[in-house]
């Protein structure tokens, strides 16, 4: 287990352990359109660079975790961006303050609850080593209140913002975060994703009607039969994925 994780390690953990790309793609709503300010000059490219493809980061070319880093950069996780000179600093160790910001950003993007970013602003700090005006204060409060991150010293009430993040601690907190986020994303096996054909067999007209409407709302295709012969005809002509049978 890694003793102290780096920025590159964090990118790999987000991609391999948290499955961040999958979480974002399964989110029921769009990811970032209304959450972050974007400069009107963001996409401006000077004339002498117009034919050159700008790198995501120029210092990860030969890094073994390059693929994970590039994917995280495309997902724009707060705290894991490149600087204006396109440097990522993959081997730089991250602090608990930085780690909290990263996890808070993921939490906000998946839940689509932007109010979380200011939920504890103005509150008295419960941490003896974190001022309420610190840039990472809200993130620290959010993660600790949800038991995703723990205090470094519970007796003293220390968060330990400048301390490095141990690999074991990172793995545990990411698994706790992953469990919490599952209720905010669609199941990959939902009817909508599978484009299901659903057979309903029931001799009561009202029950057939209710099930047909429910299945249609789930973006699946209902096939309704009132008896066995009708059901057999449907089975012969359609590839049925699921059935509700009286």
Coordinates of C-alpha atoms in Angstrom, one line a residue:
X1 CA 0.0 0.0 0.0
X2 CA 1.3 3.5 -0.9
X3 CA 2.4 5.4 2.2
X4 CA 1.6 8.9 0.8
X5 CA -0.3 9.4 -2.4
X6 CA 0.7 11.8 -5.2
X7 CA -1.4 13.6 -7.7
X8 CA -0.8 10.8 -10.2
X9 CA -1.8 8.2 -7.6
X10 CA -5.0 10.2 -6.9
X11 CA -5.9 10.3 -10.6
X12 CA -5.4 6.5 -10.8
X13 CA -7.5 6.0 -7.6
X14 CA -10.3 8.1 -9.0
X15 CA -10.4 6.2 -12.3
X16 CA -9.7 2.6 -11.1
X17 CA -11.2 2.6 -7.6
X18 CA -14.0 5.1 -7.8
X19 CA -14.7 4.5 -11.5
X20 CA -15.2 8.2 -11.9
X21 CA -15.8 8.3 -15.6
X22 CA -18.5 5.7 -15.2
X23 CA -20.1 7.6 -12.3
X24 CA -20.2 10.8 -14.4
X25 CA -21.6 9.0 -17.5
X26 CA -24.3 7.3 -15.4
X27 CA -25.4 10.5 -13.7
X28 CA -29.0 11.2 -14.5
X29 CA -28.3 14.9 -15.3
X30 CA -25.6 16.8 -17.1
X31 CA -22.4 17.2 -15.2
X32 CA -21.0 20.6 -15.0
X33 CA -22.9 23.1 -17.2
X34 CA -24.3 25.2 -14.4
X35 CA -21.7 24.6 -11.7
X36 CA -18.5 26.3 -12.7
X37 CA -17.7 29.8 -14.1
X38 CA -16.0 29.6 -17.4
X39 CA -13.9 32.5 -18.8
X40 CA -15.1 33.9 -22.1
X41 CA -11.5 33.5 -23.3
X42 CA -11.1 29.9 -22.3
X43 CA -11.1 28.6 -25.8
X44 CA -9.0 31.4 -27.3
X45 CA -5.9 30.2 -29.1
X46 CA -3.2 32.7 -30.2
X47 CA -2.7 32.8 -34.0
X48 CA 0.7 31.3 -33.9
X49 CA -0.7 28.3 -32.0
X50 CA -3.8 27.8 -34.0
X51 CA -2.5 24.7 -35.8
X52 CA -1.0 23.2 -32.7
X53 CA -2.9 20.8 -30.4
X54 CA -2.5 22.0 -26.8
X55 CA -1.5 19.3 -24.4
X56 CA -3.5 18.4 -21.3
X57 CA -0.2 18.4 -19.4
X58 CA 3.3 18.5 -20.7
X59 CA 5.0 16.7 -17.8
X60 CA 3.1 13.4 -18.0
X61 CA 4.2 12.2 -21.4
X62 CA 6.3 9.2 -20.1
X63 CA 4.4 8.8 -16.8
X64 CA 3.1 5.2 -16.3
X65 CA -0.3 6.6 -15.1
X66 CA -0.6 9.0 -18.1
X67 CA -3.9 7.6 -19.3
X68 CA -5.6 8.0 -15.9
X69 CA -4.2 11.5 -15.5
X70 CA -5.4 12.6 -18.9
X71 CA -8.9 11.3 -18.2
X72 CA -9.1 13.1 -14.9
X73 CA -7.9 16.3 -16.6
X74 CA -10.7 15.9 -19.1
X75 CA -13.2 15.4 -16.3
X76 CA -11.9 18.6 -14.7
X77 CA -11.8 17.5 -11.1
X78 CA -11.1 20.5 -8.8
X79 CA -7.6 20.4 -7.4
X80 CA -6.3 18.0 -10.1
X81 CA -6.0 20.5 -12.9
X82 CA -2.9 21.5 -14.9
X83 CA -1.5 25.0 -14.2
X84 CA -1.5 27.7 -16.9
X85 CA 1.9 26.3 -18.2
X86 CA 0.2 22.9 -18.7
X87 CA 2.1 21.3 -15.8
X88 CA 0.4 18.7 -13.7
X89 CA 3.2 17.8 -11.2
X90 CA 2.3 14.1 -11.1
X91 CA 4.8 13.2 -8.3
X92 CA 3.7 16.0 -5.9
X93 CA 2.2 14.6 -2.7
X94 CA -1.3 15.9 -1.9
X95 CA -2.4 17.2 1.4
X96 CA -5.6 16.3 3.3
X97 CA -6.9 19.8 2.5
X98 CA -6.4 19.3 -1.2
X99 CA -7.8 15.8 -1.0
X100 CA -11.0 17.1 0.7
X101 CA -11.5 19.6 -2.1
X102 CA -11.2 16.9 -4.7
X103 CA -13.7 14.6 -3.0
X104 CA -16.1 17.5 -2.4
X105 CA -16.0 18.4 -6.1
X106 CA -16.8 14.8 -7.1
X107 CA -19.7 14.7 -4.6
X108 CA -21.1 17.9 -6.0
X109 CA -20.8 16.9 -9.6
X110 CA -22.6 13.5 -9.1
X111 CA -25.3 14.8 -6.7
X112 CA -25.8 18.0 -8.7
X113 CA -26.2 19.8 -5.4
X114 CA -24.1 22.9 -5.9
X115 CA -25.3 24.3 -2.5
X116 CA -23.0 21.8 -0.8
X117 CA -20.0 24.1 -1.8
X118 CA -21.2 26.8 0.7
X119 CA -23.2 24.7 3.2
X120 CA -20.9 25.4 6.1
X121 CA -19.7 28.9 5.1
X122 CA -20.2 31.2 8.1
X123 CA -20.3 28.5 10.7
X124 CA -17.9 28.3 13.6
X125 CA -15.1 25.8 12.8
X126 CA -15.2 22.6 14.9
X127 CA -11.5 22.0 14.0
X128 CA -8.8 23.6 16.1
X129 CA -6.5 23.7 13.1
X130 CA -8.8 25.0 10.4
X131 CA -10.1 28.5 10.3
X132 CA -13.7 29.0 8.9
X133 CA -12.3 31.3 6.2
X134 CA -9.8 28.7 4.9
X135 CA -10.4 27.8 1.2
X136 CA -10.8 24.1 2.1
X137 CA -13.0 24.6 5.2
X138 CA -16.3 23.7 3.6
X139 CA -14.8 20.7 1.9
X140 CA -13.4 19.4 5.2
X141 CA -16.7 20.0 7.0
X142 CA -18.6 18.2 4.3
X143 CA -16.4 15.1 4.1
X144 CA -16.1 14.8 7.9
X145 CA -19.8 15.3 8.5
X146 CA -20.5 12.5 6.1
X147 CA -17.9 10.2 7.7
X148 CA -16.0 9.9 4.5
X149 CA -12.9 11.5 6.0
X150 CA -11.9 11.2 9.7
X151 CA -10.2 13.7 12.0
X152 CA -6.5 13.1 12.3
X153 CA -6.7 13.6 16.1
X154 CA -10.2 13.2 17.5
X155 CA -9.2 14.1 21.1
X156 CA -7.8 17.5 20.0
X157 CA -10.2 18.0 17.2
X158 CA -7.5 18.3 14.5
X159 CA -8.3 17.8 10.9
X160 CA -4.6 17.9 9.8
X161 CA -5.0 19.9 6.6
X162 CA -1.3 20.0 5.8
X163 CA -0.6 16.4 6.4
X164 CA -0.1 13.9 3.6
X165 CA -2.8 11.4 2.7
X166 CA -1.9 7.8 3.3
X167 CA -2.8 5.2 0.7
X168 CA -4.9 3.1 3.1
X169 CA -6.9 6.2 4.2
X170 CA -7.5 7.3 0.6
X171 CA -8.7 3.8 -0.4
X172 CA -11.1 3.7 2.6
X173 CA -12.6 7.1 2.0
X174 CA -13.0 6.5 -1.7
X175 CA -14.9 3.3 -1.0
X176 CA -17.2 5.2 1.5
X177 CA -17.7 7.9 -1.1
X178 CA -18.5 5.4 -3.8
X179 CA -21.1 3.7 -1.6
X180 CA -22.8 7.1 -0.9
X181 CA -22.8 8.1 -4.6
X182 CA -24.5 5.0 -5.8
X183 CA -28.0 6.3 -5.0
X184 CA -27.5 9.3 -7.1
X185 CA -26.7 7.5 -10.4
X186 CA -28.8 5.3 -12.7
X187 CA -28.2 1.6 -12.7
X188 CA -26.3 0.6 -15.8
X189 CA -28.9 -2.2 -16.2
X190 CA -31.9 0.1 -16.1
X191 CA -34.6 -0.5 -18.7
X192 CA -33.7 2.7 -20.5
X193 CA -30.1 1.7 -21.0
X194 CA -31.1 -1.8 -22.1
X195 CA -34.0 -0.8 -24.3
X196 CA -36.0 -3.7 -22.9
X197 CA -38.9 -5.6 -24.4
X198 CA -41.2 -6.4 -21.4
X199 CA -44.0 -8.9 -21.7
X200 CA -47.1 -8.5 -19.5
X201 CA -49.5 -11.4 -19.1
X202 CA -52.6 -10.9 -17.0
X203 CA -56.3 -11.5 -17.5
X204 CA -57.4 -8.4 -15.6
X205 CA -57.6 -5.4 -17.9
X206 CA -56.8 -2.8 -15.2
X207 CA -53.6 -4.5 -14.2
X208 CA -52.5 -4.8 -17.8
X209 CA -53.1 -1.1 -18.3
X210 CA -51.2 0.0 -15.2
X211 CA -48.2 -2.2 -16.0
X212 CA -48.2 -1.0 -19.6
X213 CA -48.1 2.6 -18.6
X214 CA -45.4 2.0 -15.9
X215 CA -43.2 0.2 -18.4
X216 CA -43.6 2.9 -21.0
X217 CA -42.6 5.6 -18.5
X218 CA -39.4 3.7 -17.9
X219 CA -38.6 3.9 -21.6
X220 CA -39.1 0.2 -22.2
X221 CA -41.4 -1.4 -24.7
X222 CA -44.4 -3.2 -23.3
X223 CA -46.0 -6.2 -25.0
X224 CA -49.4 -7.0 -23.4
X225 CA -51.3 -10.3 -23.5
X226 CA -54.5 -11.3 -21.7
X227 CA -53.9 -15.1 -22.0
X228 CA -51.4 -17.8 -22.8
X229 CA -52.1 -18.0 -26.5
X230 CA -51.6 -14.3 -27.0
X231 CA -48.4 -14.5 -24.9
X232 CA -47.1 -17.3 -27.1
X233 CA -47.7 -15.2 -30.2
X234 CA -45.7 -12.4 -28.8
X235 CA -42.8 -14.7 -27.7
X236 CA -42.6 -16.0 -31.3
X237 CA -42.3 -12.6 -32.8
X238 CA -40.4 -10.6 -30.2
X239 CA -37.2 -11.0 -28.2
X240 CA -38.5 -10.6 -24.7
X241 CA -36.1 -9.4 -22.0
X242 CA -38.4 -9.5 -19.0
X243 CA -41.9 -10.7 -18.2
X244 CA -44.7 -10.1 -15.7
X245 CA -46.9 -13.1 -15.6
X246 CA -50.1 -13.6 -13.5

